[in-house]
Coordinates of C-alpha atoms and ligand atoms in Angstrom, one line a residue:
M125 CA 123.6 106.5 115.4
E126 CA 125.1 107.6 112.2
S127 CA 123.7 104.8 109.1
L128 CA 126.0 104.4 106.4
P129 CA 125.0 103.3 103.3
Q130 CA 124.8 99.3 102.5
I131 CA 128.1 97.8 101.5
G132 CA 127.5 95.0 98.8
P133 CA 125.8 93.0 97.5
L134 CA 129.7 91.7 96.5
H135 CA 130.4 88.3 95.1
T136 CA 132.8 85.5 96.5
D137 CA 133.0 81.7 96.5
V138 CA 133.1 81.1 100.1
V139 CA 131.5 83.0 103.0
I140 CA 132.7 81.9 106.1
V141 CA 130.4 82.9 109.2
G142 CA 132.3 82.5 112.7
N143 CA 136.3 83.8 113.2
G144 CA 137.4 81.6 115.6
P145 CA 140.4 79.0 115.0
S146 CA 138.2 77.0 112.7
A147 CA 137.7 80.3 110.5
L148 CA 141.6 80.7 110.9
A149 CA 142.5 77.1 110.0
L150 CA 139.9 77.2 107.0
S151 CA 141.1 80.7 105.5
F152 CA 144.6 79.6 105.9
M153 CA 144.0 76.7 104.1
L154 CA 141.2 79.0 101.2
A155 CA 144.2 81.6 100.5
G156 CA 146.9 79.0 98.6
H157 CA 148.1 77.1 101.9
R158 CA 148.6 73.4 100.7
P159 CA 149.2 70.6 102.9
Y160 CA 151.8 67.7 102.0
Y161 CA 152.9 64.7 103.9
D162 CA 156.6 65.0 104.2
G163 CA 157.3 62.1 104.9
T164 CA 158.4 61.6 108.6
P165 CA 157.2 57.9 109.5
L166 CA 154.5 57.6 112.2
S167 CA 153.8 54.6 114.3
N168 CA 150.6 54.1 112.3
E169 CA 151.5 51.7 109.7
F170 CA 148.5 51.6 107.9
L171 CA 148.6 55.6 107.7
N172 CA 152.1 55.9 106.9
D173 CA 152.1 53.0 104.0
R174 CA 149.1 54.8 102.4
L175 CA 150.5 58.0 102.9
V176 CA 154.2 57.2 100.8
K177 CA 152.0 56.9 97.8
D178 CA 151.7 60.1 95.8
M179 CA 153.4 62.3 98.1
E180 CA 153.9 64.8 95.6
V181 CA 149.9 64.5 95.9
S182 CA 148.3 67.3 98.9
L183 CA 146.6 66.0 101.0
V184 CA 143.5 68.5 99.7
D185 CA 143.5 66.5 96.3
K186 CA 143.8 63.2 97.8
E187 CA 141.0 60.8 98.4
L188 CA 140.5 61.1 102.3
E189 CA 138.1 58.3 102.8
P190 CA 140.6 55.4 102.1
L191 CA 143.2 57.6 104.1
C192 CA 140.7 58.2 106.9
E193 CA 140.0 54.2 107.6
G194 CA 140.5 52.5 110.7
L195 CA 141.4 55.9 112.4
E196 CA 140.2 56.0 116.7
G197 CA 140.9 58.6 118.8
R198 CA 138.3 61.2 120.3
S199 CA 136.8 62.5 117.7
N200 CA 134.0 61.1 115.7
N201 CA 135.1 63.0 112.2
P202 CA 137.3 60.9 110.5
V203 CA 138.8 63.5 108.4
A204 CA 139.3 65.5 112.0
L205 CA 141.1 62.6 113.4
L206 CA 143.0 62.3 110.0
F207 CA 144.3 65.8 110.7
D208 CA 145.5 65.2 114.3
N209 CA 147.4 62.3 113.3
L210 CA 149.3 64.1 111.0
F211 CA 149.5 67.6 112.8
H212 CA 150.0 66.2 116.4
P213 CA 151.5 63.2 116.0
D214 CA 151.0 60.6 118.6
A215 CA 149.6 63.2 121.1
D216 CA 147.3 61.0 122.9
L217 CA 150.0 58.6 123.9
G218 CA 151.5 61.5 125.0
L219 CA 153.9 62.5 122.9
D220 CA 154.4 65.8 121.8
N221 CA 155.3 65.2 118.2
P222 CA 156.2 68.0 115.3
S223 CA 153.9 67.9 112.8
V224 CA 154.7 66.1 109.7
I225 CA 152.8 68.4 107.2
D226 CA 154.6 70.9 104.8
W227 CA 152.5 74.0 103.9
K228 CA 153.7 75.1 100.3
H229 CA 151.5 78.6 99.6
E230 CA 150.7 77.3 95.6
E231 CA 148.5 81.1 95.1
Q232 CA 146.6 79.4 91.7
T233 CA 144.5 77.8 93.9
E234 CA 143.4 80.6 96.1
I235 CA 139.7 80.3 96.7
D236 CA 138.2 83.7 96.9
H237 CA 136.5 83.8 100.5
V238 CA 135.3 86.0 103.0
V239 CA 135.3 85.2 107.0
L240 CA 132.7 87.6 109.2
G241 CA 132.6 87.7 112.8
K242 CA 131.1 89.5 115.8
T243 CA 134.7 90.9 117.1
K244 CA 138.0 90.6 116.4
A245 CA 139.3 87.3 115.3
G246 CA 140.0 84.9 117.5
G247 CA 136.3 83.8 118.0
T248 CA 135.3 82.6 121.7
W249 CA 139.0 82.9 122.6
Q250 CA 138.3 87.1 122.2
K251 CA 135.5 87.2 124.7
I252 CA 137.5 85.4 128.0
D253 CA 139.3 88.0 128.9
G254 CA 142.3 86.7 131.5
T255 CA 145.1 84.5 133.0
M256 CA 143.5 81.4 133.6
Q257 CA 145.0 78.5 131.8
T258 CA 143.5 76.3 129.2
I259 CA 142.7 72.9 129.7
S260 CA 144.8 72.1 127.0
Q261 CA 148.4 71.7 126.5
N262 CA 149.2 74.7 124.3
T263 CA 150.3 72.9 120.8
W264 CA 147.1 71.8 120.6
M265 CA 145.6 75.0 120.4
E266 CA 148.0 75.7 117.4
L267 CA 147.2 76.5 114.0
P268 CA 148.7 75.2 110.5
N269 CA 152.4 76.9 109.9
V270 CA 152.7 78.6 113.5
P271 CA 154.4 76.5 116.0
F272 CA 153.0 77.8 119.1
R273 CA 155.9 77.3 121.3
E274 CA 158.2 79.2 118.9
W275 CA 155.4 82.2 118.5
M276 CA 155.5 82.3 122.3
A277 CA 159.4 82.4 122.8
Q278 CA 159.6 85.4 119.8
N279 CA 157.2 86.8 121.9
R280 CA 159.1 86.5 125.6
R281 CA 155.8 85.2 126.4
N282 CA 156.5 83.2 129.8
S283 CA 153.1 81.7 131.0
G284 CA 153.4 83.0 134.1
V285 CA 154.6 79.7 136.1
G286 CA 157.8 79.6 135.7
E287 CA 158.7 76.7 133.6
P288 CA 155.7 76.5 131.2
M289 CA 154.0 73.7 133.3
Y290 CA 153.1 70.7 131.1
G291 CA 152.6 73.3 128.3
R292 CA 149.3 74.9 129.4
A293 CA 149.2 78.5 128.2
T294 CA 147.1 81.2 129.4
I295 CA 144.1 82.2 127.7
G296 CA 145.5 85.5 127.2
D297 CA 148.4 83.7 125.2
V298 CA 145.8 81.8 123.5
K299 CA 144.0 84.9 122.3
D300 CA 147.1 87.1 121.0
Y301 CA 148.3 84.2 119.2
Y302 CA 145.4 83.8 116.7
L303 CA 144.9 87.6 116.3
D304 CA 148.7 87.7 115.3
Y305 CA 147.9 84.8 112.8
V306 CA 146.0 86.5 110.7
K307 CA 148.5 89.0 110.3
S308 CA 151.6 86.9 110.1
Q309 CA 149.9 84.3 107.5
G310 CA 148.8 87.3 105.4
L311 CA 145.4 86.7 106.1
Q312 CA 144.1 90.5 107.1
R313 CA 142.5 90.7 103.7
Y314 CA 139.7 87.8 104.3
F315 CA 139.1 88.9 107.7
K316 CA 136.3 91.5 108.6
D317 CA 135.9 92.2 112.6
N318 CA 133.2 93.4 113.9
Y319 CA 131.0 92.2 111.5
T320 CA 127.6 90.3 112.7
V321 CA 125.2 87.8 110.4
T322 CA 121.9 88.4 110.8
S323 CA 120.4 85.8 108.0
V324 CA 122.0 83.5 106.2
Q325 CA 119.3 82.5 103.0
R326 CA 119.4 80.8 99.7
V327 CA 118.2 82.6 96.9
Y328 CA 118.1 82.1 93.2
H329 CA 119.1 83.6 90.3
L330 CA 118.6 83.0 86.9
R331 CA 121.8 81.7 85.2
N332 CA 122.6 84.0 83.0
A333 CA 121.3 86.8 84.9
V334 CA 124.3 85.8 87.8
D335 CA 127.2 86.0 84.6
S336 CA 126.5 89.1 83.1
E337 CA 125.9 91.2 86.2
S338 CA 128.8 90.3 88.2
G339 CA 131.2 89.2 84.9
E340 CA 132.5 86.7 87.5
V341 CA 133.6 83.5 86.8
E342 CA 130.8 80.9 87.5
P343 CA 129.8 80.4 91.4
C344 CA 131.6 76.1 91.6
C345 CA 129.1 73.3 92.1
R346 CA 126.2 74.9 90.9
N347 CA 122.9 73.9 92.1
V348 CA 120.8 74.5 89.1
R349 CA 117.2 74.0 89.3
R350 CA 115.5 74.6 86.0
N351 CA 117.3 77.7 85.2
H352 CA 118.4 78.8 87.9
T353 CA 121.5 78.7 90.4
H354 CA 121.5 79.3 93.6
C355 CA 123.8 81.1 95.8
W356 CA 123.5 82.2 99.6
E357 CA 122.6 85.4 100.1
V358 CA 124.8 86.5 103.6
R359 CA 123.4 89.5 105.2
G360 CA 124.2 91.9 108.4
Y361 CA 125.7 94.8 110.3
H362 CA 129.2 96.0 110.5
S363 CA 129.6 98.4 113.9
V364 CA 132.0 101.2 113.8
F365 CA 133.5 101.9 117.2
D366 CA 135.5 105.3 118.3
D367 CA 137.8 105.3 120.5
Q368 CA 136.1 104.7 123.4
G369 CA 134.6 101.3 122.1
Q370 CA 131.0 103.0 122.0
A371 CA 129.2 102.0 118.8
I372 CA 128.7 104.9 116.7
S373 CA 127.4 103.6 113.2
R374 CA 126.0 100.6 111.1
Q375 CA 126.6 99.4 108.0
D376 CA 124.4 96.8 106.8
F377 CA 126.4 94.2 104.6
C378 CA 125.4 92.0 101.8
Y379 CA 127.5 89.1 100.3
L380 CA 126.4 86.3 97.6
A381 CA 128.4 83.1 97.5
P382 CA 128.0 79.7 96.5
H383 CA 129.2 78.6 99.8
V384 CA 128.6 78.7 102.5
V385 CA 130.5 78.3 105.9
L386 CA 129.4 78.2 109.2
A387 CA 131.9 78.2 111.6
A388 CA 130.4 79.8 114.6
G389 CA 131.2 78.0 117.9
A390 CA 128.7 77.1 120.3
Y391 CA 129.0 79.4 122.3
D392 CA 127.0 82.1 121.9
I393 CA 124.0 81.4 124.1
P394 CA 124.3 80.3 127.6
N395 CA 122.0 77.9 128.9
R396 CA 119.9 78.9 131.2
L397 CA 118.2 76.8 134.9
G398 CA 114.5 78.2 133.6
V399 CA 113.8 79.3 137.8
E400 CA 112.3 82.2 138.8
G401 CA 114.7 85.2 139.5
E402 CA 117.3 84.0 137.1
N403 CA 116.7 87.8 135.6
R404 CA 118.1 89.8 139.0
P405 CA 120.9 92.0 138.3
F406 CA 123.1 90.0 140.5
V407 CA 123.0 86.5 138.5
T408 CA 125.0 86.3 135.5
H409 CA 125.7 84.0 133.1
S410 CA 128.9 84.9 131.6
L411 CA 132.3 83.6 133.0
G412 CA 133.3 87.2 131.5
D413 CA 131.1 89.0 133.7
F414 CA 131.9 86.9 136.9
E415 CA 135.6 87.9 136.2
K416 CA 134.5 91.9 136.1
H417 CA 132.3 91.6 139.1
L418 CA 135.1 89.8 141.5
S419 CA 137.2 92.3 140.6
S420 CA 135.4 95.2 140.8
S421 CA 133.4 94.4 143.9
A422 CA 134.7 95.2 147.5
L423 CA 133.7 91.5 147.7
N424 CA 135.9 90.2 150.7
T425 CA 136.1 86.4 153.1
L426 CA 133.6 88.8 155.5
S427 CA 130.9 89.0 152.3
D428 CA 127.5 86.7 151.9
P429 CA 129.1 84.0 149.3
V430 CA 128.6 83.9 145.5
L431 CA 127.1 81.1 144.3
V432 CA 128.3 78.7 141.6
V433 CA 125.5 76.3 139.7
G434 CA 127.1 73.8 137.7
A435 CA 130.0 71.0 136.9
G436 CA 131.5 71.9 134.4
L437 CA 134.7 73.9 133.6
S438 CA 133.6 77.1 133.6
A439 CA 131.7 76.4 136.7
A440 CA 135.1 75.3 138.1
D441 CA 136.8 78.4 137.1
A442 CA 134.5 80.8 138.5
I443 CA 135.1 78.7 141.7
L444 CA 138.4 79.0 141.3
M445 CA 138.6 82.5 140.6
A446 CA 135.8 83.6 143.6
M447 CA 138.3 81.9 146.1
E448 CA 141.6 83.0 144.6
S449 CA 139.5 86.0 145.6
N450 CA 139.2 85.1 148.7
V451 CA 135.1 85.6 148.6
P452 CA 133.0 82.3 150.1
V453 CA 131.5 80.0 147.7
I454 CA 128.2 78.0 148.0
H455 CA 128.2 75.3 145.3
V456 CA 124.9 73.4 143.4
F457 CA 125.5 70.7 141.4
R458 CA 122.7 68.3 140.1
R459 CA 125.2 65.5 140.1
G460 CA 126.6 63.2 142.8
P461 CA 130.5 64.7 143.4
S462 CA 131.8 60.7 141.8
D463 CA 130.1 60.9 138.7
P464 CA 132.4 59.4 136.4
S465 CA 130.5 61.7 133.8
L466 CA 131.7 64.9 135.1
I467 CA 134.6 65.8 133.5
F468 CA 136.9 66.2 135.9
S469 CA 137.0 62.4 136.4
K470 CA 138.6 62.7 132.4
L471 CA 141.4 65.0 133.4
P472 CA 144.5 63.6 134.2
S473 CA 145.4 65.1 138.0
T474 CA 148.8 65.4 137.4
M475 CA 148.3 67.9 134.8
Y476 CA 145.1 70.2 135.9
P477 CA 146.4 70.5 140.1
E478 CA 143.4 73.3 140.1
Y479 CA 140.6 71.2 138.6
H480 CA 141.7 68.2 140.8
R481 CA 141.3 70.8 143.8
I482 CA 137.7 71.8 142.9
H483 CA 136.6 67.8 142.6
S484 CA 138.6 66.8 146.1
L485 CA 136.5 69.7 147.3
M486 CA 133.0 68.4 146.0
K487 CA 133.4 65.4 147.5
G488 CA 134.4 67.0 150.6
K489 CA 137.7 64.7 150.5
E490 CA 139.1 68.3 151.1
T491 CA 137.6 71.5 152.6
S492 CA 138.0 75.0 153.0
E493 CA 136.1 77.5 154.9
L494 CA 135.4 79.6 151.3
Y495 CA 133.8 76.7 149.8
R496 CA 130.2 74.8 150.9
P497 CA 129.5 72.0 148.0
M498 CA 125.4 71.2 147.4
A499 CA 125.8 68.0 145.4
R500 CA 122.4 66.5 144.4
H501 CA 120.7 70.1 144.5
N502 CA 119.0 72.6 142.2
V503 CA 118.1 76.0 142.1
I504 CA 114.6 76.5 143.2
E505 CA 114.3 80.2 142.6
I506 CA 116.1 83.2 143.5
L507 CA 115.4 85.7 145.3
D508 CA 116.5 89.2 146.1
H509 CA 120.0 88.4 147.1
K510 CA 118.9 84.4 148.3
V511 CA 118.7 81.6 146.8
L512 CA 116.4 78.8 147.3
V513 CA 117.9 75.4 146.3
G514 CA 116.5 71.7 147.5
T515 CA 117.5 68.3 146.7
K516 CA 115.5 66.5 143.2
K517 CA 112.6 65.7 145.6
Q518 CA 112.5 68.7 147.4
D519 CA 112.0 66.7 150.4
Q520 CA 115.1 69.0 151.7
M521 CA 115.0 72.5 151.2
A522 CA 117.1 75.7 152.3
T523 CA 117.6 79.7 151.5
F524 CA 121.1 81.0 151.6
D525 CA 121.8 84.5 151.4
I526 CA 124.4 85.2 148.3
S527 CA 126.0 88.4 147.3
F528 CA 126.3 87.5 143.5
A529 CA 125.5 84.3 141.6
A530 CA 127.1 82.7 138.2
I531 CA 125.1 79.9 136.5
M532 CA 127.9 78.1 134.4
I533 CA 125.9 75.4 133.3
G534 CA 127.0 75.0 129.8
S535 CA 125.9 76.4 126.2
R536 CA 125.0 76.3 122.9
A537 CA 125.3 77.9 119.5
D538 CA 123.1 81.8 117.8
L539 CA 121.8 80.1 115.2
G540 CA 119.1 82.7 115.2
F541 CA 120.4 84.1 111.3
L542 CA 119.1 80.9 110.1
P543 CA 115.9 79.7 109.0
R544 CA 114.0 77.8 111.8
E545 CA 117.4 78.8 114.0
G546 CA 118.8 75.7 111.9
R547 CA 116.4 73.3 113.5
H548 CA 116.5 71.1 110.3
L549 CA 120.1 70.8 110.2
G550 CA 121.1 68.9 113.0
V551 CA 121.2 64.6 113.6
V552 CA 117.9 64.9 115.6
P553 CA 115.5 67.1 113.9
K554 CA 113.7 69.9 114.8
W555 CA 116.1 70.1 117.7
P556 CA 118.4 73.3 118.5
I557 CA 121.7 72.8 117.7
D558 CA 123.7 71.3 120.4
S559 CA 127.5 70.2 120.3
K560 CA 127.0 67.3 122.5
H561 CA 123.7 66.1 122.1
N562 CA 122.6 67.1 118.7
P563 CA 125.7 68.3 115.8
I564 CA 124.9 69.7 112.5
D565 CA 124.5 66.7 110.3
V566 CA 126.9 66.6 108.0
D567 CA 128.8 64.4 105.5
V568 CA 131.8 63.4 107.3
Y569 CA 134.7 63.7 104.3
S570 CA 133.0 66.8 103.0
Y571 CA 131.8 68.7 106.2
Q572 CA 128.9 69.8 103.9
S573 CA 125.4 69.5 105.6
A574 CA 123.3 66.4 104.3
H575 CA 120.3 68.7 104.1
E576 CA 121.4 72.1 102.7
P577 CA 124.2 71.3 100.1
Q578 CA 126.6 73.9 99.2
M579 CA 126.2 74.6 103.3
F580 CA 129.3 73.4 105.2
A581 CA 129.6 73.6 109.4
M582 CA 133.0 72.9 111.4
G583 CA 134.4 73.5 114.9
P584 CA 131.7 72.3 117.9
L585 CA 128.7 72.7 115.3
V586 CA 129.6 69.1 114.2
G587 CA 130.6 68.1 117.9
D588 CA 134.4 68.7 118.2
S589 CA 134.2 71.1 121.0
F590 CA 138.7 71.1 121.0
V591 CA 140.6 73.0 118.5
R592 CA 142.8 70.2 117.9
F593 CA 139.8 68.6 116.0
G594 CA 137.8 71.1 114.9
I595 CA 140.5 72.9 112.1
G596 CA 141.0 69.4 110.4
G597 CA 137.0 70.5 109.1
A598 CA 139.3 72.6 107.1
L599 CA 140.6 69.6 105.0
G600 CA 137.7 67.9 104.6
I601 CA 135.9 71.4 102.9
V602 CA 138.8 72.5 100.9
N603 CA 139.1 68.9 99.6
H604 CA 135.7 69.3 98.5
L605 CA 135.8 72.6 97.3
R606 CA 138.8 71.3 95.3
K607 CA 136.9 68.6 93.5
C608 CA 134.3 70.6 92.4
H609 CA 136.8 73.1 91.2
K610 CA 138.2 70.8 88.8
K611 CA 134.9 69.0 88.1
E612 CA 134.0 72.9 86.0
N613 CA 136.7 73.3 84.7
L614 CA 136.9 70.2 82.4
Ligands
FAD285 C1 136.4 78.5 129.0 C2 136.7 77.8 127.6 C3 137.3 77.3 127.6 C4 138.0 76.4 126.8 N1 139.3 75.9 126.7 C5 139.8 75.1 125.7 C6 141.2 74.8 125.3 O1 141.4 74.5 126.5 N2 141.5 73.9 124.4 C7 140.3 73.7 123.6 O2 140.8 73.2 122.3 N3 139.2 74.1 123.2 C8 139.4 74.8 124.3 N4 137.4 75.4 124.3 C9 136.5 75.1 123.5 C10 137.0 76.2 122.6 O3 136.8 77.5 122.0 C11 136.6 75.4 120.3 O4 136.9 74.6 120.9 C12 137.4 76.9 119.7 O5 137.4 78.1 120.2 C13 136.1 76.6 118.3 O6 136.6 77.2 117.4 P1 135.5 78.1 116.8 O7 136.2 78.6 115.6 O8 134.7 76.4 115.7 O9 134.6 78.2 117.8 P2 134.6 79.3 118.3 O10 135.7 80.2 118.7 O11 133.6 79.8 118.8 O12 134.3 81.1 117.5 C14 133.1 81.5 116.6 C15 132.9 82.9 116.9 O13 131.7 83.0 115.7 C16 131.0 84.0 115.9 N5 129.8 84.1 116.0 C17 128.8 83.4 116.1 N6 127.7 84.0 115.0 C18 128.1 85.0 114.5 C19 127.3 86.0 113.9 N7 126.0 85.2 113.6 N8 128.4 86.8 112.9 C20 129.1 87.0 112.9 N9 129.9 86.0 113.9 C21 129.5 84.6 114.7 C22 131.4 84.4 117.6 O14 130.9 85.2 118.0 C23 132.6 83.7 118.0 O15 133.6 84.9 118.4 C24 137.4 76.5 125.5 C25 135.6 77.1 125.6 C26 135.9 77.9 126.3 C27 134.5 78.4 126.4
NAG286 C1 136.5 96.4 115.8 O1 135.9 96.8 117.1 C2 136.7 97.2 117.9 C3 136.4 97.7 119.0 O2 135.0 96.8 119.9 C4 137.8 98.1 117.6 O3 139.2 98.0 118.7 C5 138.5 97.3 116.0 O4 139.3 98.0 116.2 C6 137.5 97.3 115.6 N1 138.0 96.7 113.9 C7 138.1 97.0 113.2 C8 138.9 96.4 111.8 O5 137.1 97.9 113.0
NAG287 C1 115.1 77.1 80.3 O1 115.8 77.0 79.7 C2 115.6 75.9 77.9 C3 116.6 76.3 77.4 O2 118.0 75.3 78.0 C4 114.7 77.2 77.0 O3 114.1 76.5 76.3 C5 113.2 77.6 78.6 O4 112.5 78.0 78.1 C6 113.4 77.8 79.6 N1 113.0 78.1 80.7 C7 112.7 78.9 81.4 C8 111.5 79.2 82.4 O5 113.5 80.1 81.4

């Protein structure tokens, strides 16, 4: 493989690691697109009263804490709830109201930044190819300034089910919407595709050295340690591909910035069962690989079943894919099928008929020759095209022939680019970061790490696993950075 000279060190104000919807929304706002309340009355009168004061002041220049007071909803982050209340008013009452945010492009407020992503813009949505429907209503995947439905109409999309069913979109639509967003909003110059970050560390520079070397404006919110000022040094490599998609060269890069934002999502490392045989070639932990296998192999009704492990949406998706291809499934899951903590119990059946069907099959309310549930069972070992499963106490065990296996038991962030994999950043110290159980500990208004000043995190990394709430982090971060800039300019 050809090796090229290093890119950089380059200076910027903010480096964003990851290029999914969180980063897209943040880049849009950093580019100088500023949100204003447009005055449309909201059903929440308290919020309404607070917003109509100083309507000419952008939300990024307002104090967020009083605005967020008393807001409740499906996020633990108050700024995410505030943003959602304005972006999707009364969405949780089942209403589909337009956003009450007016975006104004005020270029002089631009904050210089780069967005680094392993592949193309769109994050996780780039990885799952396909016709699968998303679990959210399509407008909930929307980013600032580009109503999803208008985009769909302009691109003459139809979601494949005639009248778009309760407004759900396919993953393919969402992926294209995000890709298109970078272009339509003029963000290309900030986005660096195929840039994989391998290390983020704090470095110190002699104050004067930084200034004379770069000749740039001094970094904002400096954390001066004696006579030194600190910066984040972000390193990694840029992959260059040929027409066939083969990597032909790798070019190292280095960015220096006073602020770094972790928007790396929480899906890069699949969880593992930790059983013997899990690495066998007919076992996958990726829904995308499973989909590819189903379409490329000659599996059919008469084949040995595929094994699907897990009881979340990805497992359900795998089962749906297999059954659609007429391939029999053995479904092994630990919990009871009526366990209220299962995600299926929380999805309204009218909106999600297919997930509801899987749930009925799991409970045995509905049966199919293609589907065999093994509730309250664990995988004990995976042998050559066989699986040994048993109950928790292992008082009942059985072996089945299988042709392929999909282990769909969740995933977590790959923070290998941080010292100690970011274990010092979580709400529970020393434990790996996990969207559900151990998000990154941040100040709830600025999204700044409680442990690393000038490091920020958003999206699933701070517990917001839905786009609708994840992108609210952009408001918190830009609001904070604006305050820094003002302080610097005094
Ligand atoms: C199968 C599936 C279905 C989903 N359905 C829905 C849904 O219907 N509705 C909904 O709201 N949410 C859904 N989600 C969740 C949704 O994907 C996330 O809420 C959203 O994508 C989070 O955005 P993000 O930008 O924070 O992170 P991501 O979208 O995860 O993007 C982060 C990107 O950063 C990249 N990255 C990580 N590390 C590095 C590095 N070291 N260097 C460079 N790049 C890096 C990752 O590869 C990834 O591409 C779904 C998720 C999955 C997996
Ligand atoms: C990134 O890589 C993909 C192939 O994986 C390629 O199609 C795309 O053009 C690359 N993007 C850039 C900006 O180099
Ligand atoms: C730090 O700066 C002060 C003046 O501001 C100077 O007296 C001192 O020598 C400097 N220390 C170092 C280690 O450069």
